[in-house]
Structures are given as C-alpha cells and as structure tokens.
mmCIF file of C-alpha atoms in Angstrom:
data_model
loop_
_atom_site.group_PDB
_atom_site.id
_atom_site.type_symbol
_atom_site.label_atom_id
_atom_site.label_comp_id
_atom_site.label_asym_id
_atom_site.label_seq_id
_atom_site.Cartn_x
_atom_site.Cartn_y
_atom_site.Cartn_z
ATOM 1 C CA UNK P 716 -39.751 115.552 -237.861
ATOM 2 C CA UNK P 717 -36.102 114.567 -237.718
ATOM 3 C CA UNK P 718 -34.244 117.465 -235.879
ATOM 4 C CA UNK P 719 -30.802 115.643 -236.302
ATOM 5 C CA UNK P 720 -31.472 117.328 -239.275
ATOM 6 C CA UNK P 721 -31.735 121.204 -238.141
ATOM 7 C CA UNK P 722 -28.615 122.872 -236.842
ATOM 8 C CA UNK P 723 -27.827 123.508 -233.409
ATOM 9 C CA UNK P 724 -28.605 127.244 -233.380
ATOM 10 C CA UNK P 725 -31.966 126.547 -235.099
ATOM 11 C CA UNK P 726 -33.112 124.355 -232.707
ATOM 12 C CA UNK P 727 -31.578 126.487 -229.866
ATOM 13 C CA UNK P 728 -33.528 129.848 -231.352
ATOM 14 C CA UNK P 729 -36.777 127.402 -231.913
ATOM 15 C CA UNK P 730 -36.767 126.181 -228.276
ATOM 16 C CA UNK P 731 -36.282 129.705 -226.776
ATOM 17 C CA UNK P 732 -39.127 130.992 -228.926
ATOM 18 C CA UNK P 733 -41.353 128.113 -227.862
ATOM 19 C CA UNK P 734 -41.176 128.875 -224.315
ATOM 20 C CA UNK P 735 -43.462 132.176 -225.104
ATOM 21 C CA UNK P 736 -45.719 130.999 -228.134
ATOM 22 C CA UNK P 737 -47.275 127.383 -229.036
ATOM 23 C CA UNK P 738 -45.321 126.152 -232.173
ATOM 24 C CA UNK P 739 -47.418 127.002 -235.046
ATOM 25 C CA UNK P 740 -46.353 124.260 -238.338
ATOM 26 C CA UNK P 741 -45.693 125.101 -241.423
ATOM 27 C CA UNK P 742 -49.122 123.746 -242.801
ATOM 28 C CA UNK P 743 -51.371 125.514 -239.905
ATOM 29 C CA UNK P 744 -51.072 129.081 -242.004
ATOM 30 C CA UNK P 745 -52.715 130.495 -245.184
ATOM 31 C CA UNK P 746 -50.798 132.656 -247.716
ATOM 32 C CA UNK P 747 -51.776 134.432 -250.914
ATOM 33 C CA UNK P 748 -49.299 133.685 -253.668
ATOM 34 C CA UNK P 749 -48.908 135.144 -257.389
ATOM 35 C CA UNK P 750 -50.122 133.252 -260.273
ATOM 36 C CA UNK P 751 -47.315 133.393 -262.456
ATOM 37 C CA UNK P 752 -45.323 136.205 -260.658
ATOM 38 C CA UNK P 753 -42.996 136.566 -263.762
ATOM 39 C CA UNK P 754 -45.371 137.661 -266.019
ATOM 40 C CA UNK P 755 -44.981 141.519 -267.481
ATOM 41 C CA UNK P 756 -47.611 141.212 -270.019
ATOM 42 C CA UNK P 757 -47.749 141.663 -273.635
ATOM 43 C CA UNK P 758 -45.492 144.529 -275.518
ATOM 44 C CA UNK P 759 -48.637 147.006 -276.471
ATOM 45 C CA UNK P 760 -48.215 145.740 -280.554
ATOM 46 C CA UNK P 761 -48.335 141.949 -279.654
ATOM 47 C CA UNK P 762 -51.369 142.669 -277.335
ATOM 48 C CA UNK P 763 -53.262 144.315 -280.280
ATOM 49 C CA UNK P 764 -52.165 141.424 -282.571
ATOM 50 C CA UNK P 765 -53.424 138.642 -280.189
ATOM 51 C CA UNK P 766 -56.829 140.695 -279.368
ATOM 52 C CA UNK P 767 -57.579 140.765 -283.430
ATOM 53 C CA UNK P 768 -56.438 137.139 -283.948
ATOM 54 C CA UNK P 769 -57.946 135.512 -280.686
ATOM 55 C CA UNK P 770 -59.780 137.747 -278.479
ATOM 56 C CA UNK P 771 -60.343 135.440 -275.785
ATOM 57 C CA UNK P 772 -56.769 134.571 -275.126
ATOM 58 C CA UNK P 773 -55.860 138.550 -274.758
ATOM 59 C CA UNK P 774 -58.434 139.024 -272.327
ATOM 60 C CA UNK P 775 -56.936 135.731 -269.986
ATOM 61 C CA UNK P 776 -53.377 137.647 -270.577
ATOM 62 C CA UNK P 777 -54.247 140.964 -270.105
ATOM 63 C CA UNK P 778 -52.470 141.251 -266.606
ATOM 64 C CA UNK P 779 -49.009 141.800 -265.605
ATOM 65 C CA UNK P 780 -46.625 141.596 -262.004
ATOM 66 C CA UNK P 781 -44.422 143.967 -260.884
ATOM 67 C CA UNK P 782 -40.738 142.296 -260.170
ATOM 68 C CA UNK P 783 -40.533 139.796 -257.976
ATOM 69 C CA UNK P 784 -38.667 141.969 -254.662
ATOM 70 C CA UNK P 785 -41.562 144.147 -255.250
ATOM 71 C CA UNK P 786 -44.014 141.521 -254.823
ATOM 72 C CA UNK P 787 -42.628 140.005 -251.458
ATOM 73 C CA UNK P 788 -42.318 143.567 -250.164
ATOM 74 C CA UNK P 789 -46.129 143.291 -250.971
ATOM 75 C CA UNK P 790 -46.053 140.319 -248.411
ATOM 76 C CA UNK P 791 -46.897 137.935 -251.589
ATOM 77 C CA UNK P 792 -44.800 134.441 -250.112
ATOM 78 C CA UNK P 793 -45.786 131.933 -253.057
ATOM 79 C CA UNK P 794 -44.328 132.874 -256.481
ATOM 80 C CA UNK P 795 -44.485 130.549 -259.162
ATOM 81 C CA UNK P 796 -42.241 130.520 -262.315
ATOM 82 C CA UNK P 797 -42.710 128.438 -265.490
ATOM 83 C CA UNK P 798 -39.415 127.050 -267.181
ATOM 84 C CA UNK P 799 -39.152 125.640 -270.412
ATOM 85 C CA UNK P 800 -35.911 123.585 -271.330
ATOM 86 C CA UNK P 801 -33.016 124.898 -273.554
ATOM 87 C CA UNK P 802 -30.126 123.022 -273.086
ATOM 88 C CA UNK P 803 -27.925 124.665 -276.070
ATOM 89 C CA UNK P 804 -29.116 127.841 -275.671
ATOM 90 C CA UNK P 805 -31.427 130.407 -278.275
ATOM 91 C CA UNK P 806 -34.431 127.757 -278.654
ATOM 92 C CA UNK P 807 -36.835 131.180 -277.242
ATOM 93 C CA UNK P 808 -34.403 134.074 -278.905
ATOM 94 C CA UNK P 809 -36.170 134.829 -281.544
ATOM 95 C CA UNK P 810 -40.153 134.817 -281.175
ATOM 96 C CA UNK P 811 -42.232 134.787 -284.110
ATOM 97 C CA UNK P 812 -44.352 137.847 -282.748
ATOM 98 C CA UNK P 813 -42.040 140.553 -283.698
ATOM 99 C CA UNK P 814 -42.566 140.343 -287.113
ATOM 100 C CA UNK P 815 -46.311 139.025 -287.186
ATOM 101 C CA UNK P 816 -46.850 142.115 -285.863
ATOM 102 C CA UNK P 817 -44.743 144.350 -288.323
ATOM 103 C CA UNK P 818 -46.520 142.029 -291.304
ATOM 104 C CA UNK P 819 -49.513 143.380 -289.549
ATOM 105 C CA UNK P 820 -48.506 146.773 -290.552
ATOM 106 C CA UNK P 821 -48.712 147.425 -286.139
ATOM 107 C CA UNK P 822 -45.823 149.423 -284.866
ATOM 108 C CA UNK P 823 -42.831 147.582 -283.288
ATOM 109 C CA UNK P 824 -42.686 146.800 -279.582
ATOM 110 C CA UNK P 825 -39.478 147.929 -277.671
ATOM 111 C CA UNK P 826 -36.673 145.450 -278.349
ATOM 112 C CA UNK P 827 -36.442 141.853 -276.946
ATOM 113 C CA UNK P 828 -33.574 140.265 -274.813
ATOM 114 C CA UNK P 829 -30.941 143.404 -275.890
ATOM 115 C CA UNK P 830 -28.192 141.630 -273.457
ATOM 116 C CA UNK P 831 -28.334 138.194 -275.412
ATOM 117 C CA UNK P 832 -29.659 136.299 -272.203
ATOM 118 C CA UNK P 833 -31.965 133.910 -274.106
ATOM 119 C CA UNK P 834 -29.096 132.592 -276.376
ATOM 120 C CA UNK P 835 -27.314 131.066 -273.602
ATOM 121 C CA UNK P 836 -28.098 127.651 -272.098
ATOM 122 C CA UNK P 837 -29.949 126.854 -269.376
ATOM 123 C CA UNK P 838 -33.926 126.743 -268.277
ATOM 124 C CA UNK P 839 -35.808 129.824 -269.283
ATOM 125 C CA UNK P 840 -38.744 131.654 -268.085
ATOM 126 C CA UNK P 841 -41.785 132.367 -269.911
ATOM 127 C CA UNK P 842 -45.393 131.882 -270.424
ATOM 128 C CA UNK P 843 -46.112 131.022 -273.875
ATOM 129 C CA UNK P 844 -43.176 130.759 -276.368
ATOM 130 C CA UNK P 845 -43.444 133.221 -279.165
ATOM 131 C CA UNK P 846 -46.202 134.605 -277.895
ATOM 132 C CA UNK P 847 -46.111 135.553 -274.261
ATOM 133 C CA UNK P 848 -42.693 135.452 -273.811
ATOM 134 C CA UNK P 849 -41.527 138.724 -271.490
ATOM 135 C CA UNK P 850 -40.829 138.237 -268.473
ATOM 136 C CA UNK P 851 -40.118 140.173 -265.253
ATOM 137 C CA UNK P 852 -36.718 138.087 -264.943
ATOM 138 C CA UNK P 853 -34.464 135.806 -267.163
ATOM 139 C CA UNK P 854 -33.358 133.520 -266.687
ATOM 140 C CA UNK P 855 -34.775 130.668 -264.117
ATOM 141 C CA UNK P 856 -31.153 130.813 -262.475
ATOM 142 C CA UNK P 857 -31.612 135.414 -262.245
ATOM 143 C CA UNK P 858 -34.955 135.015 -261.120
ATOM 144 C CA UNK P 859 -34.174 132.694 -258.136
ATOM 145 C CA UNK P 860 -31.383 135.305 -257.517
ATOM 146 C CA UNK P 861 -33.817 138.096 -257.353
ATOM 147 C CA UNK P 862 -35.824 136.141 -254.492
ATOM 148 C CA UNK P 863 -32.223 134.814 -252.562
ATOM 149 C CA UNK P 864 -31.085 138.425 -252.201
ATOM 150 C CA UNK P 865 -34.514 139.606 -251.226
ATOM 151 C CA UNK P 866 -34.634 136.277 -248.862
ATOM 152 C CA UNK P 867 -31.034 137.556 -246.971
ATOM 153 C CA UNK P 868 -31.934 140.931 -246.668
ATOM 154 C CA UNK P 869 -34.854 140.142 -245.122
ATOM 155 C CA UNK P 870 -34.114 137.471 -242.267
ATOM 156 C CA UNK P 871 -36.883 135.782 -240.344
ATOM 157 C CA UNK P 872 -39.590 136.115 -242.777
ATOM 158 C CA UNK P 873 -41.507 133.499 -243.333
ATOM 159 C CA UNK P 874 -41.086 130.685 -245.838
ATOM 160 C CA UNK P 875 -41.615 131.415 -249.164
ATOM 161 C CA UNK P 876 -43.089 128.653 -251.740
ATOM 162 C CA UNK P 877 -42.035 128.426 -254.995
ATOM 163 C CA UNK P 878 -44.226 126.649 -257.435
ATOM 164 C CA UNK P 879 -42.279 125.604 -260.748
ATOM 165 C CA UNK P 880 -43.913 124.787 -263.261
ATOM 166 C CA UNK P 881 -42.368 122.657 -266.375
ATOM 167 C CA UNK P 882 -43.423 123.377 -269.994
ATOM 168 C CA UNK P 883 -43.096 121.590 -272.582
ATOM 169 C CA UNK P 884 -46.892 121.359 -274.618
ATOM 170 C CA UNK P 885 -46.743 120.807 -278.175
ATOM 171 C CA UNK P 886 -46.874 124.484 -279.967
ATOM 172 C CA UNK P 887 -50.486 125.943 -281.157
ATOM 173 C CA UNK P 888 -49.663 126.874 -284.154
ATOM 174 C CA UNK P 889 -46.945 126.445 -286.926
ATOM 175 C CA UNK P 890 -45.024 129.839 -286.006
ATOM 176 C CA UNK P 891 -44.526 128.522 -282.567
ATOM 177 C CA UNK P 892 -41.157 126.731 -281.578
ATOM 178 C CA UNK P 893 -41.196 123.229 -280.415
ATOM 179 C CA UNK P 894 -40.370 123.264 -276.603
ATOM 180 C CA UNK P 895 -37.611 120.134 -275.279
ATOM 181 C CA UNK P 896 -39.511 117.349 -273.511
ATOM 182 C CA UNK P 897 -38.317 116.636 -269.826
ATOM 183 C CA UNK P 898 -36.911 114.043 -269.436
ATOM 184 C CA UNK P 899 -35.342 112.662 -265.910
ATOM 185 C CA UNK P 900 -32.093 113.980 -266.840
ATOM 186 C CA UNK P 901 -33.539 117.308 -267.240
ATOM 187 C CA UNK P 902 -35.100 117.211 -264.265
ATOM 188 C CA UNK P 903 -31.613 116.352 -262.296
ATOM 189 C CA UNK P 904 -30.861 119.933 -264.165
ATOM 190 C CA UNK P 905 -33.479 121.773 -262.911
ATOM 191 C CA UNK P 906 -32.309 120.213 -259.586
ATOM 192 C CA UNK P 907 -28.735 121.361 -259.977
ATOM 193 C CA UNK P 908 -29.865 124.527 -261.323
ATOM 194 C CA UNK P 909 -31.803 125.351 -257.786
ATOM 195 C CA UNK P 910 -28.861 124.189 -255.918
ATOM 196 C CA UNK P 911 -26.637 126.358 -257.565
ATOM 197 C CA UNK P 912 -28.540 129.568 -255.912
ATOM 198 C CA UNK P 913 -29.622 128.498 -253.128
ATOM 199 C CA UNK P 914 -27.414 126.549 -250.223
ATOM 200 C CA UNK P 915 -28.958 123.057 -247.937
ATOM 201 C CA UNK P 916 -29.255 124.981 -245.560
ATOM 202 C CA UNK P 917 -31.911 127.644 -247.428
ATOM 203 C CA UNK P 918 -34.130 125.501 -248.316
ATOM 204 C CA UNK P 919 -37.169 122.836 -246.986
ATOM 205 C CA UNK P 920 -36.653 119.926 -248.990
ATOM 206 C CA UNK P 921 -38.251 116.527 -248.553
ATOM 207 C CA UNK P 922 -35.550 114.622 -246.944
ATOM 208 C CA UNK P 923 -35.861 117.405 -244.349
ATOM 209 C CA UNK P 924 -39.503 116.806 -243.520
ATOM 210 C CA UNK P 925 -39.564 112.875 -244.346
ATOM 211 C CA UNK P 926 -36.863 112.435 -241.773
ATOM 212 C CA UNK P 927 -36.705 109.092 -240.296
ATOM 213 C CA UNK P 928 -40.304 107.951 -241.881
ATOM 214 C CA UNK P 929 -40.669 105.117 -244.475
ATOM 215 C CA UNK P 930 -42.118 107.839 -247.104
ATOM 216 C CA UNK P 931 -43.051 111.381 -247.354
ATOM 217 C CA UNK P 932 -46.707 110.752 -246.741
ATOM 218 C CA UNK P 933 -46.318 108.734 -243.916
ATOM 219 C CA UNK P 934 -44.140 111.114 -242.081
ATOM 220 C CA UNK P 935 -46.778 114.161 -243.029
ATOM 221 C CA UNK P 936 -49.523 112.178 -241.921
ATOM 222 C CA UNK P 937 -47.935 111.290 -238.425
ATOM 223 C CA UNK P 938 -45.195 113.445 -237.372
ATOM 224 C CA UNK P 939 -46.269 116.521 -239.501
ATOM 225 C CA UNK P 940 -45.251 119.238 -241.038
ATOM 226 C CA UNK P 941 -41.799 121.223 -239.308
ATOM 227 C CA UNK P 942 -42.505 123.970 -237.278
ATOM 228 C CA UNK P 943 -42.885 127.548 -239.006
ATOM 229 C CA UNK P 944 -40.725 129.489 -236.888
ATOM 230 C CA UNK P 945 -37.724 126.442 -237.926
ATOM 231 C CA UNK P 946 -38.869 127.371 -241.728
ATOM 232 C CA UNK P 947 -38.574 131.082 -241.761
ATOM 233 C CA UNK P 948 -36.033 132.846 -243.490
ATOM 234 C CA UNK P 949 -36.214 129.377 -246.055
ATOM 235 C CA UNK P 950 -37.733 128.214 -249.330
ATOM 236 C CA UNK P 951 -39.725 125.364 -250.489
ATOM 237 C CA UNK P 952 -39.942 124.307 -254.225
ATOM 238 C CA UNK P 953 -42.970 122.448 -255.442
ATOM 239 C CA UNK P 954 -43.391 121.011 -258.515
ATOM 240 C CA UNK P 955 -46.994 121.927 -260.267
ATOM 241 C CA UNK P 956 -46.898 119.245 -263.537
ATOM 242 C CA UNK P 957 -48.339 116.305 -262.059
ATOM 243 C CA UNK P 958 -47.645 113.804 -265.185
ATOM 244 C CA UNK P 959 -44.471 114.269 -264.816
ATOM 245 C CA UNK P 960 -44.447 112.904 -261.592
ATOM 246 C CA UNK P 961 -43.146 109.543 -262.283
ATOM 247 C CA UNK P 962 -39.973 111.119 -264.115
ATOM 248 C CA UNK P 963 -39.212 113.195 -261.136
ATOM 249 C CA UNK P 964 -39.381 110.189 -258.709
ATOM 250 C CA UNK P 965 -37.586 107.982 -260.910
ATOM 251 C CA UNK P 966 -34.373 106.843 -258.741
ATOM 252 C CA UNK P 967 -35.244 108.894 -256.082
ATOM 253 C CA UNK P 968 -38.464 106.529 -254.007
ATOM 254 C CA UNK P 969 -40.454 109.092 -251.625
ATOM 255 C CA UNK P 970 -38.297 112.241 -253.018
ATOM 256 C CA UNK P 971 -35.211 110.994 -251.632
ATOM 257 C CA UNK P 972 -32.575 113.074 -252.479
ATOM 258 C CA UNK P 973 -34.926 115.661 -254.684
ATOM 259 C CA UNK P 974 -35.180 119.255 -254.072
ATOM 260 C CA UNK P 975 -39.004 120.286 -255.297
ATOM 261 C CA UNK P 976 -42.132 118.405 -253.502
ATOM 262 C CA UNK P 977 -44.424 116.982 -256.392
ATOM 263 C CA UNK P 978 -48.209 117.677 -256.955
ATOM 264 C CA UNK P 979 -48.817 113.885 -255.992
ATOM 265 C CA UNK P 980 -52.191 112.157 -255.330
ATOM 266 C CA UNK P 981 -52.732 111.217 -251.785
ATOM 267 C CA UNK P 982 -52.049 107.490 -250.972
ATOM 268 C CA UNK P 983 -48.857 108.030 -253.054
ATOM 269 C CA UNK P 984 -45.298 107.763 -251.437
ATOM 270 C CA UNK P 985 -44.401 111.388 -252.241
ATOM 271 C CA UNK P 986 -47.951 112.561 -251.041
ATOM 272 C CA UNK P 987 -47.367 115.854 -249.209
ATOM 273 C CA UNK P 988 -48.370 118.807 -251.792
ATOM 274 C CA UNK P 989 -51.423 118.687 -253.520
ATOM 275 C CA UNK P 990 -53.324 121.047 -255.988
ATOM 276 C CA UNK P 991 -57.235 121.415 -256.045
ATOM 277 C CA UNK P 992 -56.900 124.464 -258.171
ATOM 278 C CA UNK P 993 -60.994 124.356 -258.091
ATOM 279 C CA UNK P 994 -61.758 125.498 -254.603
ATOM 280 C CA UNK P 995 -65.489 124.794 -255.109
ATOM 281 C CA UNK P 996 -63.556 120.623 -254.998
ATOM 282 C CA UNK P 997 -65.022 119.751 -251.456
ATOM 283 C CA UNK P 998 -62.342 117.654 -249.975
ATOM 284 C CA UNK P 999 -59.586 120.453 -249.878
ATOM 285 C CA UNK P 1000 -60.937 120.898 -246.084
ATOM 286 C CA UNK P 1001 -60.600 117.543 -245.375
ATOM 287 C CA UNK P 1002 -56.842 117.246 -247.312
ATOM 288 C CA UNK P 1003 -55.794 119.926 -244.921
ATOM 289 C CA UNK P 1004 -57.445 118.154 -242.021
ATOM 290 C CA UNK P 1005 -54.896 115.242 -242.918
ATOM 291 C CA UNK P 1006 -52.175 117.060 -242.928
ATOM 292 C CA UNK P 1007 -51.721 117.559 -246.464
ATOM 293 C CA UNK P 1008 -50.579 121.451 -247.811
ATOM 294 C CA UNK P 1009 -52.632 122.225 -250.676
ATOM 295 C CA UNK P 1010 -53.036 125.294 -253.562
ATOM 296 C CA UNK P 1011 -55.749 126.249 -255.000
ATOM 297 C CA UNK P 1012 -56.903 129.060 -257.549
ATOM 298 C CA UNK P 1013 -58.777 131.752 -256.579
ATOM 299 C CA UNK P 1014 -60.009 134.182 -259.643
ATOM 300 C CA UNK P 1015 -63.224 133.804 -261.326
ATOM 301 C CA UNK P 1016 -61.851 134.028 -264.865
ATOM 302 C CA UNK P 1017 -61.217 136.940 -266.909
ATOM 303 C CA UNK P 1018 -65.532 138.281 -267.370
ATOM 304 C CA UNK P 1019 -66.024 137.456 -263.559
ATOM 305 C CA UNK P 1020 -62.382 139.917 -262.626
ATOM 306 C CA UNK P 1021 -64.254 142.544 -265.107
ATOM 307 C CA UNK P 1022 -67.266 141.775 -262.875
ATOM 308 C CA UNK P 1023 -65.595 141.673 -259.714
ATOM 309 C CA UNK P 1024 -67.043 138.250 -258.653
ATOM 310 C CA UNK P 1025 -65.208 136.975 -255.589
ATOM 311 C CA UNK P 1026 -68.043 134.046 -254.867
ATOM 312 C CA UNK P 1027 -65.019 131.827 -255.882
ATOM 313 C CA UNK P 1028 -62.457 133.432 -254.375
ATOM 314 C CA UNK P 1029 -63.977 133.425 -250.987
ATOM 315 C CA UNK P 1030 -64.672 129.834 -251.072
ATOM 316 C CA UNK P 1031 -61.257 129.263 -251.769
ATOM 317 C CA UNK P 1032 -60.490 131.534 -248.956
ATOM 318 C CA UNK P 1033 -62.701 129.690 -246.394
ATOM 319 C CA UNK P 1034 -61.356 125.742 -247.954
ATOM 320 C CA UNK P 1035 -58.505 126.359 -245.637
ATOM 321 C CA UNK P 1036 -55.899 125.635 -248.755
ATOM 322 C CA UNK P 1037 -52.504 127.025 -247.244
ATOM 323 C CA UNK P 1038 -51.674 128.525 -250.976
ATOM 324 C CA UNK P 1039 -54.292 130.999 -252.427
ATOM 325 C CA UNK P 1040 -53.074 131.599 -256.047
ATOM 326 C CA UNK P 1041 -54.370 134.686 -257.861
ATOM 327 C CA UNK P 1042 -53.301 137.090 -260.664
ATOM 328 C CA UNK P 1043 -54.475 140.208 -258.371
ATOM 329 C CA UNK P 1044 -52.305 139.265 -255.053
ATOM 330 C CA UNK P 1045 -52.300 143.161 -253.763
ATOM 331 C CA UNK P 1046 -54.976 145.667 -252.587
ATOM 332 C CA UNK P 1047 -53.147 148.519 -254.256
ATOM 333 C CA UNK P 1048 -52.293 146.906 -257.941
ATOM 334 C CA UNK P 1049 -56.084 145.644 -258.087
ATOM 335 C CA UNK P 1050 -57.656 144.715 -261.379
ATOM 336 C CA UNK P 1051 -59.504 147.504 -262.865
ATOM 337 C CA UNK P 1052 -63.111 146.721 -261.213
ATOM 338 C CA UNK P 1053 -61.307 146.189 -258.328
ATOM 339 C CA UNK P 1054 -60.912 142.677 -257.551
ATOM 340 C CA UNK P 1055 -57.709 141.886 -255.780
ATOM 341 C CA UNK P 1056 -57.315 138.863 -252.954
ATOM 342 C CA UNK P 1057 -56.000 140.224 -249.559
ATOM 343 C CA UNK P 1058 -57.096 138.958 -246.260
ATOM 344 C CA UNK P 1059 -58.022 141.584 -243.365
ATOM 345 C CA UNK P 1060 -54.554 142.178 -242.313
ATOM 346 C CA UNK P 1061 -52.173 141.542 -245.249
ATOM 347 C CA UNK P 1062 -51.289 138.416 -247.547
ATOM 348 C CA UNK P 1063 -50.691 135.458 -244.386
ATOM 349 C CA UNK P 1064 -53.616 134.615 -241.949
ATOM 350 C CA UNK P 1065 -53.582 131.604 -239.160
ATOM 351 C CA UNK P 1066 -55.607 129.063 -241.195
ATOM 352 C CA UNK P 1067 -59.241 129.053 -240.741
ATOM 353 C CA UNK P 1068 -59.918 125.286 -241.318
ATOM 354 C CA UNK P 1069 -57.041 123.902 -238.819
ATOM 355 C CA UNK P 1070 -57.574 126.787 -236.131
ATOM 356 C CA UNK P 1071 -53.563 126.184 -234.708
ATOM 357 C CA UNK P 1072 -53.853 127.146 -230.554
ATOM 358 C CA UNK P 1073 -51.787 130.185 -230.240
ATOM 359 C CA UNK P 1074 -51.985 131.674 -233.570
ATOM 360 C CA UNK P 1075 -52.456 135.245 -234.338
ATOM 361 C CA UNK P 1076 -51.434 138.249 -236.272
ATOM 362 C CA UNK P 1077 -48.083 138.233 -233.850
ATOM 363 C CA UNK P 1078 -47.097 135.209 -234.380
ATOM 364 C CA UNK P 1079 -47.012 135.500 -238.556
ATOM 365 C CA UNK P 1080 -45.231 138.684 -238.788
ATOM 366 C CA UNK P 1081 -41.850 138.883 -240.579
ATOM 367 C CA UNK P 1082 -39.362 139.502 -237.982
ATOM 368 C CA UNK P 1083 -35.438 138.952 -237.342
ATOM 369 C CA UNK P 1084 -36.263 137.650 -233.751
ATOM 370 C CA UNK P 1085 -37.363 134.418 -234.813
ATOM 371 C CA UNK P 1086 -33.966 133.815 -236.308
#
C-alpha cells in the first residue's frame, strides 16, 4: 500500500488505533449488500400486465427496496445501481407501459417522473426500460447524493461498495426503447459523473490501492488490500459488466487514473474484484485466499424464496466472498416465507474463510472513533 497516498491525519488516527487492535484489511470482512438497491417494484397495473403477458418475469420482479438511507441504516454496505446512458436527455421519459396497460383496459398507475427528471441529460437509473423503470432515486448523480449525505452524517462507518452496473442490451420487444451503447467516452462520463459527488478524498480508487506496484493485481497479491479502519467513512465503485472491460481500461493500463475497479479475470492487470455470482463455483475460497475481493449471489431464485431454501445462500455465506448480494438484505423486510440473509449479529461479520487475528464484533462496528 502506498501511504504517501493517505493524509497525515489518516495515518496519524490509523496508527493510534493500531496500537490497541491488529489492523484488520479491507478484504478480511464479509458484508451483505442489496441486489439492485434502487429497485421500488412495479406500479400495481404494470405488475398485473407483466404477470398476464409473462408470468415468470413478474415473479423474478416481484420485490422492491426501501430508499437507499434506509437501507444503510439497515447496516446494508454494498448497493448496486444500474445506469443506462442518455446523453440528450428523455431517451427513458416516456415508457411504453403506461398505455399497454390502459389498452389493457387495467387502471392507471400513479404518475411517472411528475418533476421532469428523466428529460434531462445525464446517466439514469433503472432496471428494465419501459418496463421496470421506477426507481427509489433518479437520477445516477441524486442517488449517489442520497448515499454522500448519509456517508457524512454518519462518520467512521465502514466502507461502502458500490456496484454499477452499465446497461445497454438490445430491447425485448418492439415497444422497448433502444438503450446508447458505451462507449469509452461514455465511460470517462460516468467517471466525471462520480467525481462530481463525491471528492478524492471520499473515495478508494485503484491508484490508491495499486500504489507504487507495476499493476493492480500485483500490488493486491503482495502488498494487499488497505487497511479497513484507513477505508471507513469512504466508498469504492466497482464495475459489474465484465465485456466492457476492455473499453474501461482503454488509455488507462492497470486502472490508472479510473475511479470504479472492474469485474476482471485473475491473471489480468486490473485483477482485484471479481464476481462468482454462483457460490456453489468452488474456487471463490481460494480467490479470497489470494487476496482477491469477490461477490457473489446468494438467493435461490424466485420458487426456492417462496420455499425458503437457503442451501445456496449458506454456501455462499461459508465461500468467504466479502460481498453477499441478495434481494432480501434485512431480517425485518423478509420475503414473505421468510427468507432474508443476515448473519448472527447484523449485515458485516470478520470473514470466515481468511479468519483476520484480532477480528470481532468490536472491531466492525460503525463508530466516529476510528476517524
């Protein structure tokens, strides 16, 4: 790790700490996250539309977040958002749903985007466009606003991931809009767009951890992963498409310069995030072993949350993948045959693979003192 990198008071705050706890890194944890924590679910009309048109799909959707404070005052510390281009502006305005569903001879839903948000330019947030298309905030720029203001009232809690995903599939069907294709220059938006809420000095980034190393992997593989007590109170951005890898890294070798850590394969310069979203996948244990931080997916599908299987969600549990992703993140907003994902003692645990020295239920807690 390159501490020429940290300010002086961090490192001053870090050392005093370290004198009565081991140092604990920011891959020796385990956190449950949200799978995307934006979604509200469908209006009650376009939920009765979908179910008579393609019952399996409304079953997979049939779930919804509270806002995203809420959340991480549930102790939820990975969110992930899904953002879809629009560089003019109105490209998601006006979804075809609204008026399949009056066609349909349904009853309208409550009104969509009253304050005109989704005609002005700039990355939006949504699950599928015309279809799924509420969302808890809008747009990408409000909802990383909702987390920064949560994030300074709330100093010293731990670092908070936040998987982006970019979408930009070919539509299902000929009512749906065409989304933009990234491109490297949209990517240097999405970029700017990040570092236009939240300051250097807010965020892990990989220059941060990559420090002095040739590449990312290298330095993740040697000197590690920083210490968590220098990332609380911070947020790190990972990027969940991984074809689009080789636009994001384009100019910038090893993430230089970047501000989200790709899904990469290991053995690859920017190797130092890595999804098995199949925890049953065997060598998540030994990618965390490495030194690698790794998410996985943890709900059975939507029959196994009606059936309350957790077979799969317990595996993921004991693969020792630092990011447990799941639709059902809280033990009082369960599904409805109660299945939810909690550990014993909240949504962060010392990780069970890696076993860090000195780590327990102390040590993870959310508090100003390790400022």
């Amino acid at each position: 790790m390159n501490f020429r990198l940290l300010p002086l008071a961090v490192l001053i705050a870090g050392s005093v700490w370290s004198q009565s706890r081991p140092s604990i890194r920011l891959n020796e944890i385990q956190i449950i996250g949200s799978h995307n924590s934006y979604h509200s679910g469908l209006a009650p009309s376009d939920m009765e539309f979908l179910r008579q048109h393609n019952p399996k799909s409304a079953d997979a959707l049939d779930y919804q977040h509270p806002p995203i404070d809420v959340q991480l005052n549930d102790g939820v510390r990975q969110l992930e958002l899904d953002v879809y281009g629009d560089t003019k502006g109105g490209l998601f305005a006006h979804p075809a749903y609204p008026g399949l569903v009056v066609k349909a001879g349904l009853p309208p839903d409550p009104p969509y985007d009253l304050q005109g948000i989704m005609l002005k330019p700039g990355f939006k947030v949504l699950h599928v466009q015309d279809v799924d298309y509420r969302s808890n905030c809008e747009p990408f720029t409000q909802c990383l606003g909702v987390i920064r203001s949560w994030s300074k009232a709330h100093p010293g809690h731990l670092p908070i991931f936040i998987l982006v995903e970019n979408k930009d599939d070919k539509p299902r069907g000929d009512y749906m809009v065409t989304p933009e294709p990234f491109t490297h220059e949209t990517f240097d938006a999405l970029d700017a767009e990040i570092r236009s809420v939240f300051a250097p000095s807010e965020m892990i980034v990989p220059d941060n951890v990559r420090g002095k190393h040739e590449t990312l992997e290298e330095a993740i593989l040697t000197s590690g992963w920083p210490a968590l007590d220098q990332c609380r109170g911070k947020l790190i951005f990972l990027l969940d498409q991984r074809r689009v890898t080789p636009l994001y890294v384009e100019g910038h070798p090893s993430l230089k310069g970047r501000v989200l850590f790709t899904n990469a394969t290991p053995g690859t310069p920017d190797a130092a995030f890595v999804e098995q979203n199949n925890p049953v996948n065997t060598n998540i244990p030994d990618l965390v072993r490495k030194g690698y931080i790794v998410r996985t997916m943890t709900d059975p599908g939507p029959q196994g949350v009606r059936d309350n299987s957790t077979e799969r969600r317990d595996t993921a549990m004991a693969s020792g993948a630092q990011i447990l992703s799941t639709d059902y993140p809280y033990v009082e907003r369960h599904s409805k045959s109660g299945y939810s994902v909690s550990f014993d003692a909240g949504n962060v645990r010392c990780n069970p693979v890696l076993k860090p020295k000195g780590c327990d239920a102390a040590a993870l807690r959310d508090d100003q003192r390790h400022r």
